Short mmCIF file of C-alpha atoms and ligand atoms in Angstrom, two decimals:
data_model
loop_
_atom_site.label_atom_id
_atom_site.label_comp_id
_atom_site.label_asym_id
_atom_site.label_seq_id
_atom_site.Cartn_x
_atom_site.Cartn_y
_atom_site.Cartn_z
CA MET U 20 -0.15 -0.05 0.02
CA TYR U 21 1.12 3.70 -0.42
CA ILE U 22 0.06 5.64 2.86
CA VAL U 23 0.52 9.30 3.28
CA MET U 24 0.90 10.81 6.80
CA VAL U 25 0.00 14.35 7.73
CA ALA U 26 0.83 15.14 11.00
CA SER U 27 2.03 18.24 13.20
CA GLU U 28 4.93 16.29 14.74
CA CYS U 29 7.31 13.18 14.09
CA ALA U 30 9.86 11.76 16.38
CA PRO U 31 12.42 12.97 16.98
CA VAL U 32 12.86 16.02 14.53
CA ALA U 33 9.63 17.74 15.69
CA LYS U 34 8.13 16.16 19.23
CA VAL U 35 6.20 17.51 21.63
CA GLY U 36 4.69 14.43 23.07
CA GLY U 37 3.29 10.90 22.44
CA LEU U 38 1.80 12.07 18.53
CA ALA U 39 5.50 12.41 17.46
CA ASP U 40 6.43 8.72 18.66
CA VAL U 41 3.39 7.21 17.13
CA VAL U 42 3.77 8.92 13.84
CA PHE U 43 7.34 7.71 13.43
CA GLY U 44 6.90 4.15 15.13
CA LEU U 45 3.80 3.46 13.17
CA ALA U 46 5.62 4.73 9.59
CA ARG U 47 8.34 2.47 10.33
CA GLU U 48 6.28 -0.61 11.06
CA LEU U 49 4.29 -0.20 7.83
CA GLU U 50 8.00 0.23 5.80
CA LEU U 51 9.05 -2.95 7.68
CA ARG U 52 5.88 -4.65 6.26
CA GLY U 53 7.06 -3.47 2.58
CA HIS U 54 4.69 -0.73 2.39
CA ALA U 55 5.58 2.52 1.11
CA VAL U 56 4.87 5.53 3.61
CA GLU U 57 5.73 9.46 3.26
CA ILE U 58 5.31 11.78 6.17
CA ILE U 59 4.12 15.72 5.62
CA LEU U 60 5.03 17.96 8.35
CA PRO U 61 5.13 21.79 8.78
CA ARG U 62 8.80 23.08 8.66
CA TYR U 63 9.25 24.62 11.97
CA ASP U 64 11.80 26.71 12.59
CA CYS U 65 12.67 25.16 16.00
CA MET U 66 12.47 21.77 14.64
CA ARG U 67 15.48 19.58 15.17
CA THR U 68 16.92 19.46 11.81
CA GLU U 69 20.47 17.55 13.10
CA HIS U 70 17.74 14.53 12.95
CA VAL U 71 17.14 14.77 9.29
CA TRP U 72 19.42 13.29 6.43
CA GLY U 73 19.81 14.63 3.29
CA LEU U 74 17.77 17.72 3.65
CA GLN U 75 17.13 19.32 0.12
CA VAL U 76 14.26 21.49 -1.35
CA SER U 77 12.08 19.20 -3.55
CA TRP U 78 9.49 21.74 -4.66
CA THR U 79 10.17 25.48 -4.90
CA ASP U 80 7.07 27.06 -5.92
CA LEU U 81 4.04 25.53 -4.43
CA TRP U 82 1.19 28.56 -4.38
CA VAL U 83 -1.37 27.34 -1.57
CA PRO U 84 -4.61 29.10 -2.11
CA TRP U 85 -5.60 31.07 0.93
CA ASP U 86 -7.95 33.64 1.86
CA GLY U 87 -8.78 34.55 -1.49
CA GLY U 88 -5.11 34.87 -2.49
CA ALA U 89 -2.40 32.52 -2.52
CA ILE U 90 0.88 31.88 -0.21
CA ARG U 91 4.05 30.55 -1.54
CA CYS U 92 5.55 27.79 -0.16
CA THR U 93 8.95 25.60 -0.29
CA VAL U 94 8.79 21.95 0.05
CA TRP U 95 11.81 20.21 1.66
CA PHE U 96 12.69 16.62 1.70
CA GLY U 97 15.03 14.45 3.87
CA PHE U 98 15.04 11.39 6.03
CA VAL U 99 14.38 11.29 9.64
CA HIS U 100 16.05 8.24 10.77
CA GLY U 101 15.16 6.47 7.64
CA ARG U 102 11.58 7.53 7.06
CA LYS U 103 10.51 9.75 4.36
CA CYS U 104 9.55 13.28 5.15
CA PHE U 105 8.46 16.16 3.33
CA PHE U 106 8.39 19.69 5.11
CA ILE U 107 6.13 22.38 3.98
CA GLU U 108 7.47 25.98 4.80
CA PRO U 109 5.28 28.89 3.83
CA HIS U 110 6.55 32.06 3.11
CA CYS U 111 3.96 34.69 4.36
CA ASP U 112 4.01 37.46 7.03
CA GLN U 113 2.38 35.40 9.49
CA ALA U 114 5.27 33.21 9.69
CA TYR U 115 3.05 30.37 10.33
CA PHE U 116 5.79 28.08 11.51
CA ALA U 117 8.91 30.36 12.07
CA ARG U 118 8.07 31.45 15.96
CA GLY U 119 10.34 29.47 17.95
CA ALA U 120 7.72 27.11 18.93
CA TYR U 121 5.36 24.16 17.85
CA TYR U 122 2.38 25.43 19.28
CA GLY U 123 0.87 27.79 21.86
CA PHE U 124 -0.21 30.69 19.82
CA TRP U 125 -3.70 32.44 19.46
CA ASP U 126 -3.89 31.75 15.63
CA ASP U 127 -3.31 27.89 16.24
CA PRO U 128 -6.23 26.82 14.43
CA GLU U 129 -5.60 28.85 11.26
CA ARG U 130 -1.83 27.58 11.45
CA PHE U 131 -2.70 24.35 10.97
CA ALA U 132 -5.60 24.78 8.74
CA PHE U 133 -3.02 26.52 6.76
CA PHE U 134 -1.05 23.21 6.94
CA ALA U 135 -3.83 20.80 6.03
CA LYS U 136 -4.80 23.02 3.13
CA ALA U 137 -1.11 22.93 1.75
CA ALA U 138 -0.32 19.15 2.20
CA LEU U 139 -3.54 18.80 -0.11
CA GLU U 140 -2.14 20.81 -2.37
CA PHE U 141 0.88 19.52 -2.32
CA MET U 142 -0.24 15.90 -3.16
CA LEU U 143 -2.41 17.30 -5.84
CA LYS U 144 0.30 19.20 -7.64
CA SER U 145 3.30 16.52 -7.16
CA GLY U 146 1.09 13.77 -8.53
CA LYS U 147 0.92 11.75 -4.86
CA ARG U 148 -2.48 9.49 -4.87
CA PRO U 149 -1.90 7.96 -2.02
CA GLN U 150 -4.53 4.73 -1.32
CA VAL U 151 -4.71 5.91 2.29
CA ILE U 152 -4.37 9.72 3.95
CA HIS U 153 -3.31 8.86 7.62
CA THR U 154 -4.18 12.42 9.48
CA HIS U 155 -3.77 12.94 13.30
CA ASP U 156 -5.31 15.07 16.13
CA TRP U 157 -7.01 18.77 15.43
CA GLN U 158 -3.95 19.79 13.68
CA THR U 159 -4.87 17.96 10.57
CA ALA U 160 -8.61 17.30 10.96
CA LEU U 161 -9.58 19.26 8.43
CA VAL U 162 -7.53 17.04 5.71
CA PRO U 163 -10.42 14.82 5.26
CA VAL U 164 -13.01 17.70 5.00
CA LEU U 165 -10.91 19.57 2.30
CA LEU U 166 -10.25 16.48 0.55
CA TYR U 167 -14.01 15.43 -0.14
CA GLU U 168 -15.02 19.04 -0.50
CA LEU U 169 -12.50 20.58 -2.66
CA TYR U 170 -9.90 17.97 -3.69
CA ALA U 171 -11.90 14.90 -4.65
CA ALA U 172 -13.09 16.96 -7.74
CA VAL U 173 -10.22 17.80 -9.12
CA GLY U 174 -8.17 14.59 -9.46
CA MET U 175 -8.19 13.25 -5.49
CA GLY U 176 -11.72 11.40 -5.79
CA GLU U 177 -9.90 7.71 -5.00
CA GLN U 178 -7.94 8.81 -1.60
CA ARG U 179 -9.51 7.46 1.45
CA VAL U 180 -8.57 8.88 5.02
CA CYS U 181 -8.05 7.26 8.39
CA HIS U 182 -7.88 9.80 11.35
CA THR U 183 -6.29 9.08 14.63
CA MET U 184 -7.18 11.31 17.72
CA HIS U 185 -4.66 11.14 20.12
CA ASN U 186 -6.20 13.78 22.35
CA PHE U 187 -9.84 14.94 22.60
CA ALA U 188 -8.96 17.75 24.92
CA HIS U 189 -7.72 19.90 22.00
CA GLN U 190 -10.16 19.57 18.96
CA GLY U 191 -9.47 23.09 16.92
CA ILE U 192 -12.02 25.38 17.88
CA THR U 193 -11.97 28.53 15.90
CA GLY U 194 -14.19 31.36 14.27
CA HIS U 195 -16.00 31.11 10.70
CA HIS U 196 -13.28 33.17 8.87
CA ILE U 197 -11.36 29.64 8.20
CA LEU U 198 -14.12 28.49 6.01
CA HIS U 199 -13.54 31.50 3.74
CA ALA U 200 -9.71 31.17 3.95
CA THR U 201 -9.63 27.51 2.82
CA GLY U 202 -12.26 27.87 0.56
CA LEU U 203 -14.81 25.83 1.97
CA HIS U 204 -17.04 28.68 1.76
CA ARG U 205 -20.89 28.24 2.66
CA PRO U 206 -20.97 28.81 6.35
CA GLU U 207 -24.30 28.11 6.81
CA TYR U 208 -23.69 24.47 5.62
CA HIS U 209 -20.25 23.71 6.96
CA GLY U 210 -21.16 25.72 10.25
CA HIS U 211 -24.04 23.98 11.17
CA PRO U 212 -23.74 21.69 14.41
CA ASP U 213 -24.64 18.69 12.35
CA ARG U 214 -21.66 19.32 10.42
CA LEU U 215 -18.39 21.31 12.09
CA GLY U 216 -20.71 23.81 13.60
CA HIS U 217 -19.31 23.80 17.64
CA GLY U 218 -22.06 23.32 19.92
CA ILE U 219 -25.12 25.30 19.26
CA SER U 220 -23.16 28.17 17.39
CA HIS U 221 -23.18 28.76 13.79
CA PHE U 222 -20.34 30.79 14.07
CA THR U 223 -17.84 28.52 16.03
CA LEU U 224 -16.06 25.58 14.12
CA ASN U 225 -14.80 22.44 15.48
CA PHE U 226 -12.12 21.01 13.59
CA THR U 227 -12.13 17.58 15.26
CA LYS U 228 -15.96 17.32 14.29
CA GLY U 229 -14.88 17.37 10.47
CA ALA U 230 -12.67 14.67 10.99
CA LEU U 231 -15.43 12.35 12.48
CA LEU U 232 -18.01 13.30 9.99
CA TYR U 233 -15.45 13.06 6.65
CA ALA U 234 -13.03 10.28 7.42
CA ASN U 235 -13.59 6.94 6.30
CA PHE U 236 -12.40 5.56 9.66
CA VAL U 237 -11.51 7.39 12.89
CA THR U 238 -9.33 5.55 15.71
CA THR U 239 -8.28 6.74 19.00
CA VAL U 240 -5.12 5.09 20.69
CA SER U 241 -6.65 2.50 23.04
CA PRO U 242 -9.75 0.54 23.22
CA THR U 243 -10.44 1.69 27.05
CA HIS U 244 -10.35 5.27 25.51
CA ALA U 245 -12.46 4.48 22.90
CA TRP U 246 -15.16 3.41 25.58
CA GLU U 247 -14.32 6.53 27.50
CA VAL U 248 -14.98 9.03 24.95
CA ARG U 249 -18.44 7.56 23.83
CA PHE U 250 -19.64 7.04 27.31
CA THR U 251 -18.00 9.54 29.68
CA ASP U 252 -17.05 13.04 29.55
CA ALA U 253 -13.76 11.98 28.30
CA GLY U 254 -15.09 12.77 24.55
CA CYS U 255 -15.60 16.60 25.54
CA GLY U 256 -18.03 17.19 24.10
CA LEU U 257 -17.93 14.83 21.06
CA GLY U 258 -19.51 11.94 22.65
CA HIS U 259 -22.66 11.98 20.59
CA THR U 260 -21.04 12.68 16.95
CA LEU U 261 -18.93 9.62 17.98
CA HIS U 262 -22.35 7.85 18.85
CA LEU U 263 -23.73 8.77 15.37
CA HIS U 264 -20.12 7.39 13.51
CA GLN U 265 -19.76 4.55 15.90
CA ASP U 266 -19.43 2.38 12.84
CA LYS U 267 -16.41 3.49 11.72
CA PHE U 268 -14.74 4.00 14.86
CA GLY U 269 -12.32 2.02 17.23
CA GLY U 270 -9.66 1.90 19.87
CA ILE U 271 -6.24 0.69 18.79
CA LEU U 272 -3.21 0.62 21.11
CA ASN U 273 -0.16 2.62 20.44
CA GLY U 274 2.77 0.52 19.95
CA LEU U 275 6.32 1.35 20.83
CA ASP U 276 9.17 2.05 18.77
CA TYR U 277 11.41 -1.15 19.71
CA GLU U 278 14.43 0.01 18.15
CA MET U 279 14.34 3.47 19.44
CA TRP U 280 13.62 2.31 22.99
CA ASN U 281 16.01 -0.77 23.59
CA PRO U 282 17.76 -0.96 26.75
CA HIS U 283 20.21 -3.25 24.88
CA ILE U 284 21.42 -1.01 22.58
CA ASP U 285 20.21 2.23 23.53
CA PRO U 286 22.98 4.86 22.85
CA TYR U 287 21.89 7.28 25.64
CA ILE U 288 22.62 4.98 28.56
CA PRO U 289 25.78 3.57 29.64
CA HIS U 290 25.01 0.20 30.94
CA HIS U 291 23.22 -1.95 28.32
CA PHE U 292 21.11 -4.70 29.96
CA ASP U 293 18.21 -7.13 29.04
CA GLU U 294 15.82 -9.48 30.81
CA GLU U 295 18.80 -12.10 31.35
CA GLY U 296 21.41 -9.48 32.54
CA PHE U 297 18.90 -7.45 34.22
CA ASP U 298 21.38 -6.81 37.08
CA ARG U 299 23.10 -4.53 35.03
CA LYS U 300 20.26 -1.96 35.30
CA ALA U 301 21.56 -0.93 38.56
CA GLY U 302 24.68 0.62 36.73
CA ASN U 303 22.12 2.98 35.34
CA THR U 304 21.06 4.10 38.44
CA ARG U 305 24.26 4.72 39.94
CA VAL U 306 24.77 6.76 36.81
CA LEU U 307 21.61 8.61 36.95
CA ARG U 308 21.87 9.41 40.91
CA GLU U 309 25.69 10.84 39.81
CA ARG U 310 24.49 13.03 37.28
CA LEU U 311 21.70 14.38 39.25
CA ARG U 312 23.71 14.68 42.42
CA LEU U 313 21.52 12.54 44.40
CA ASN U 314 22.62 10.44 47.55
CA ALA U 315 23.71 7.31 46.54
CA ALA U 316 21.77 5.55 48.77
CA GLU U 317 20.14 1.87 49.09
CA ARG U 318 16.39 3.54 48.24
CA PRO U 319 13.98 2.95 45.76
CA LEU U 320 14.07 5.34 43.26
CA MET U 321 10.82 6.66 41.53
CA ALA U 322 10.30 9.24 38.84
CA TYR U 323 8.01 11.19 36.64
CA VAL U 324 8.84 11.93 32.76
CA GLY U 325 6.23 13.86 30.63
CA ARG U 326 4.44 16.66 30.01
CA LEU U 327 3.60 19.06 33.05
CA ASP U 328 -0.27 19.43 31.95
CA PRO U 329 -3.36 19.14 34.23
CA GLN U 330 -3.87 16.08 32.45
CA LYS U 331 -1.07 14.35 34.27
CA GLY U 332 -2.50 14.66 37.41
CA LEU U 333 -0.14 17.53 38.69
CA PRO U 334 -1.37 17.43 42.95
CA LEU U 335 -0.75 13.96 42.69
CA ILE U 336 2.84 13.93 40.91
CA ARG U 337 3.45 16.80 43.99
CA HIS U 338 1.97 14.45 46.19
CA ALA U 339 3.92 11.24 45.41
CA LEU U 340 7.05 13.42 45.65
CA PHE U 341 6.36 14.43 49.28
CA TYR U 342 5.67 11.10 49.98
CA ALA U 343 8.53 9.86 48.43
CA LEU U 344 10.74 11.80 50.85
CA ALA U 345 8.69 11.21 53.92
CA HIS U 346 9.25 7.25 53.10
CA ASP U 347 12.69 7.05 52.78
CA ALA U 348 12.65 6.76 48.70
CA GLN U 349 13.81 9.02 46.28
CA PHE U 350 12.02 11.21 43.78
CA VAL U 351 13.30 12.57 40.37
CA LEU U 352 11.11 14.52 37.80
CA LEU U 353 11.73 15.92 33.95
CA GLY U 354 8.89 17.61 32.45
CA SER U 355 8.16 20.90 30.95
CA GLY U 356 5.03 22.74 31.90
CA SER U 357 2.30 23.14 29.08
CA ASN U 358 1.92 26.80 30.21
CA HIS U 359 3.96 29.41 32.08
CA GLY U 360 2.23 29.42 35.36
CA ILE U 361 2.78 25.39 35.63
CA ASN U 362 6.46 25.85 34.60
CA GLU U 363 6.90 28.64 37.51
CA ASP U 364 5.11 26.25 40.08
CA PHE U 365 7.23 23.76 39.45
CA TRP U 366 10.33 25.99 39.71
CA HIS U 367 9.23 27.10 42.89
CA LEU U 368 9.16 23.77 43.96
CA LYS U 369 12.32 22.95 42.45
CA HIS U 370 13.67 25.74 44.81
CA MET U 371 11.75 24.70 47.86
CA LEU U 372 13.79 21.54 47.66
CA HIS U 373 16.91 22.70 46.59
CA ASP U 374 19.07 21.10 49.67
CA SER U 375 17.39 17.60 49.43
CA ARG U 376 19.41 14.98 47.92
CA ASP U 377 16.77 12.78 47.86
CA CYS U 378 15.24 14.47 44.59
CA HIS U 379 15.73 16.28 41.76
CA LEU U 380 13.36 18.51 39.19
CA GLU U 381 14.62 18.75 35.63
CA ILE U 382 12.25 21.29 34.07
CA GLY U 383 12.55 21.31 30.29
CA TYR U 384 12.79 18.77 27.79
CA ASP U 385 15.82 16.37 27.62
CA GLU U 386 15.33 13.38 25.41
CA GLU U 387 18.75 12.00 26.56
CA LEU U 388 18.05 12.16 30.27
CA ALA U 389 14.50 10.77 29.64
CA HIS U 390 15.95 7.68 28.52
CA LEU U 391 18.75 7.58 31.63
CA ILE U 392 15.80 7.86 33.84
CA TYR U 393 13.66 5.12 32.10
CA ALA U 394 16.78 2.68 32.65
CA GLY U 395 17.58 3.98 36.26
CA ALA U 396 14.41 4.40 37.94
CA ASP U 397 12.92 1.54 39.95
CA LEU U 398 9.39 2.96 39.60
CA LEU U 399 7.69 5.02 37.37
CA LEU U 400 4.35 7.23 38.29
CA ILE U 401 1.73 7.97 35.98
CA PRO U 402 -1.25 9.39 38.25
CA SER U 403 -3.45 10.69 35.00
CA LEU U 404 -6.39 12.16 35.40
CA PHE U 405 -6.88 10.95 31.71
CA GLU U 406 -4.34 9.04 29.46
CA PRO U 407 -5.77 8.09 25.97
CA CYS U 408 -3.26 5.72 25.44
CA GLY U 409 0.13 6.59 27.37
CA LEU U 410 3.60 5.71 26.47
CA THR U 411 5.76 6.25 29.32
CA GLN U 412 4.37 3.14 31.17
CA MET U 413 5.31 1.25 27.95
CA ILE U 414 8.69 2.78 27.81
CA ALA U 415 9.28 2.33 31.42
CA MET U 416 8.24 -1.80 31.45
CA ARG U 417 10.82 -1.85 28.48
CA TYR U 418 13.33 -0.56 30.53
CA GLY U 419 12.51 -2.62 33.56
CA THR U 420 10.99 0.21 35.37
CA VAL U 421 7.96 -0.68 37.41
CA PRO U 422 4.74 1.77 36.54
CA VAL U 423 2.48 2.96 38.86
CA VAL U 424 -0.60 4.27 37.29
CA ARG U 425 -4.08 5.45 37.65
CA ALA U 426 -6.48 2.81 35.96
CA VAL U 427 -7.74 4.93 33.05
CA GLY U 428 -7.72 4.95 29.28
CA GLY U 429 -4.61 2.92 27.67
CA LEU U 430 -2.85 2.73 31.55
CA LYS U 431 -5.82 0.44 32.17
CA ASP U 432 -5.24 -1.74 28.97
CA THR U 433 -1.59 -1.75 29.55
CA VAL U 434 -0.70 -2.38 33.43
CA PHE U 435 -1.81 -4.87 35.42
CA ASP U 436 -1.61 -4.85 39.10
CA TRP U 437 0.89 -7.00 41.24
CA ASP U 438 -1.82 -7.77 43.97
CA HIS U 439 -5.31 -7.35 42.27
CA SER U 440 -5.28 -7.90 38.61
CA GLU U 441 -7.33 -10.80 37.40
CA LEU U 442 -4.46 -11.77 35.23
CA PRO U 443 -2.13 -14.75 36.38
CA ARG U 444 0.67 -13.74 38.71
CA GLU U 445 3.17 -14.10 35.80
CA GLN U 446 1.45 -11.80 33.52
CA ARG U 447 1.26 -8.75 36.03
CA ASN U 448 3.26 -5.75 35.39
CA GLY U 449 2.98 -2.91 37.98
CA PHE U 450 0.86 -1.15 40.24
CA VAL U 451 -2.71 0.44 39.54
CA PHE U 452 -4.86 2.75 41.67
CA GLU U 453 -8.40 3.94 41.02
CA HIS U 454 -9.32 7.51 42.42
CA ALA U 455 -7.44 10.42 41.65
CA ASP U 456 -6.51 11.48 45.05
CA PRO U 457 -3.98 11.09 47.88
CA ALA U 458 -5.41 8.20 49.31
CA GLY U 459 -5.70 6.36 45.95
CA LEU U 460 -2.39 7.13 44.92
CA GLU U 461 -0.90 6.23 48.36
CA SER U 462 -2.46 2.50 48.29
CA ALA U 463 -0.64 2.29 45.23
CA LEU U 464 2.72 3.44 46.37
CA ASP U 465 2.68 1.54 49.91
CA ARG U 466 2.39 -1.55 48.16
CA ALA U 467 5.15 -0.56 45.31
CA LEU U 468 7.85 0.74 48.19
CA GLY U 469 6.87 -2.30 50.51
CA LEU U 470 7.62 -4.96 47.85
CA TRP U 471 10.76 -3.11 46.77
CA ARG U 472 11.77 -3.01 50.44
CA HIS U 473 10.67 -6.40 51.98
CA GLU U 474 10.55 -8.65 48.73
CA ARG U 475 13.15 -7.51 46.47
CA GLY U 476 13.04 -10.70 44.53
CA LEU U 477 9.54 -10.42 43.79
CA PHE U 478 10.35 -6.79 42.97
CA ARG U 479 12.95 -7.86 40.52
CA GLN U 480 10.44 -10.59 39.17
CA LEU U 481 7.65 -7.85 38.47
CA ALA U 482 10.10 -5.60 36.59
CA VAL U 483 11.22 -8.44 34.55
CA GLN U 484 7.98 -9.73 33.56
CA GLY U 485 7.05 -6.03 32.46
CA MET U 486 10.21 -5.91 30.26
CA GLY U 487 8.76 -9.37 28.91
CA CYS U 488 5.09 -7.65 27.56
CA ASP U 489 5.51 -7.17 23.92
CA TYR U 490 3.96 -3.40 23.22
CA SER U 491 5.79 -3.00 20.02
CA TRP U 492 4.18 -2.15 16.94
CA LYS U 493 3.55 -5.62 15.66
CA HIS U 494 0.14 -5.96 16.58
CA PRO U 495 -1.19 -2.40 16.35
CA GLY U 496 0.87 -2.43 12.74
CA GLU U 497 -1.68 -5.18 11.95
CA HIS U 498 -4.69 -3.40 12.98
CA TYR U 499 -4.01 -0.23 11.41
CA LEU U 500 -3.31 -2.32 7.95
CA ARG U 501 -6.79 -4.14 8.62
CA ILE U 502 -8.11 -0.45 8.61
CA TYR U 503 -6.39 0.93 5.70
CA ASP U 504 -7.48 -2.47 3.49
CA PHE U 505 -11.14 -1.92 4.38
CA ILE U 506 -11.51 1.83 3.72
CA ALA U 507 -9.42 1.40 0.28
CA HIS U 508 -11.39 -1.24 -1.10
CA ARG U 509 -14.64 -0.16 -0.02
P1 LIG P 604 1.45 12.67 25.89
O1 LIG P 604 1.49 12.18 24.60
O2 LIG P 604 0.30 12.77 26.76
O3 LIG P 604 2.71 13.91 25.93
P2 LIG P 604 2.68 9.89 26.44
O4 LIG P 604 2.91 9.32 27.48
O5 LIG P 604 2.15 9.70 25.12
O6 LIG P 604 2.40 11.41 26.63
O7 LIG P 604 3.95 10.44 25.22
C1 LIG P 604 5.17 10.97 26.07
C2 LIG P 604 6.49 11.15 25.36
O8 LIG P 604 7.31 12.26 25.36
C3 LIG P 604 7.39 9.79 25.52
O9 LIG P 604 8.17 9.36 24.84
C4 LIG P 604 8.09 10.88 26.92
O10 LIG P 604 9.28 10.38 27.13
C5 LIG P 604 8.21 12.19 26.08
N1 LIG P 604 8.53 13.35 27.11
C6 LIG P 604 7.54 13.98 27.47
N2 LIG P 604 8.11 15.00 28.16
C7 LIG P 604 9.08 14.88 28.01
C8 LIG P 604 10.24 15.66 28.60
N3 LIG P 604 10.58 16.85 29.60
N4 LIG P 604 11.71 15.27 28.22
C9 LIG P 604 12.36 14.31 27.35
N5 LIG P 604 10.70 13.42 26.74
C10 LIG P 604 9.84 13.88 27.11
#
């Protein structure tokens, strides 16, 4: 098959969170199975071009119709660790992708509506006719809408779209002006609440709603989350629309790129290990402690790696930190805030704990340190309020670090409690708690720290069992191919 992914992120060249890992990992898996995959991304000024091999101009004058006129774009091509990637660079006063950050601007919906339009225009003009276009999240949700409303009539009538929602909390909400800018026009039609209209308003658009209506198939990133978005408030207002389109909606667990995340060959960690040589993991713990100037004590080391966003259960992360310090454990946090206020709070906390040699807060994004933490920690905490899939628990398990998670979304589909799971003991791989409150969290932390302290052999067994779980792209890759095949031949 010939598949084109259109996305706002791809690891490691443009990565904010799990979306980037999924785009890269799925593309790689599909290629390994013999399919042709290309990825179209914006050319951000802040992207990590050192990860692009052979970057060169592929198309100089791509004129993208926009807002009654047209914007000239340059399209670049390069390999990102073997993946074929095109990067669209618009030349316009708005400098859509030349702002030093990926997201966080008042006109984000406009920036990515432009990107959706430009990606289609590029496929049209360059003669790319994939069987399936795979779009991701709200940033590219207008692709299926524009494809069927505008591009099908001019030569792209055969293309089918699979859209994946990684996070329903962000849907791409904006005003009507986008209809005119993209060439959709007819606000009374497209803006109707049965189509892209947001809520009861005819004047507000919801990009994601467009994808749910127009895509040939819609997925989210775990079976549990597929249920949650339909039947609980996790759908953030889209439960009814999802219900109407349930026949083309499903949940597929994300995979993890087992090449990129492999403790046996990981270039970022000093001591390589695997299930048989599990004891070598301790070398990484030692190096992690040295690097972060932590006490070289015989204590359990708990960590958090991830965005500092309310979704992740920030008060519980804070609670766990103090709990760890009060219970003779150590705590390491690596994360960057989704807004200035959150970053400030964590900087404040860092200063407050400055003299403790049993905890370290690293506020920022650091790929290399993340690898060392996964390899060196004993426990990884993920107390999310909601978690569509979550990758950090899978990475942790791959590195023999026991996850302590809240039973929600993909965490529920991947982590099975050591004491209470219905699975046989040899298939259990972590600690799980139900309620997003300190008592719930402590119920799991107590058990985790207790096992580390009093039954070290069993704790080790649990960690090794986690390493044995297969959360690679093998099964998700098969699932996606079945969906592509289904929509391409319908
Ligand atoms: P989300 O998509 O909600 O951000 P996931 O668990 O799906 O969460 O994916 C998070 C990914 O981003 C993981 O690969 C994790 O290691 C990485 N990550 C998040 N924050 C940081 C950070 N501050 N430094 C390095 N890597 C990070």
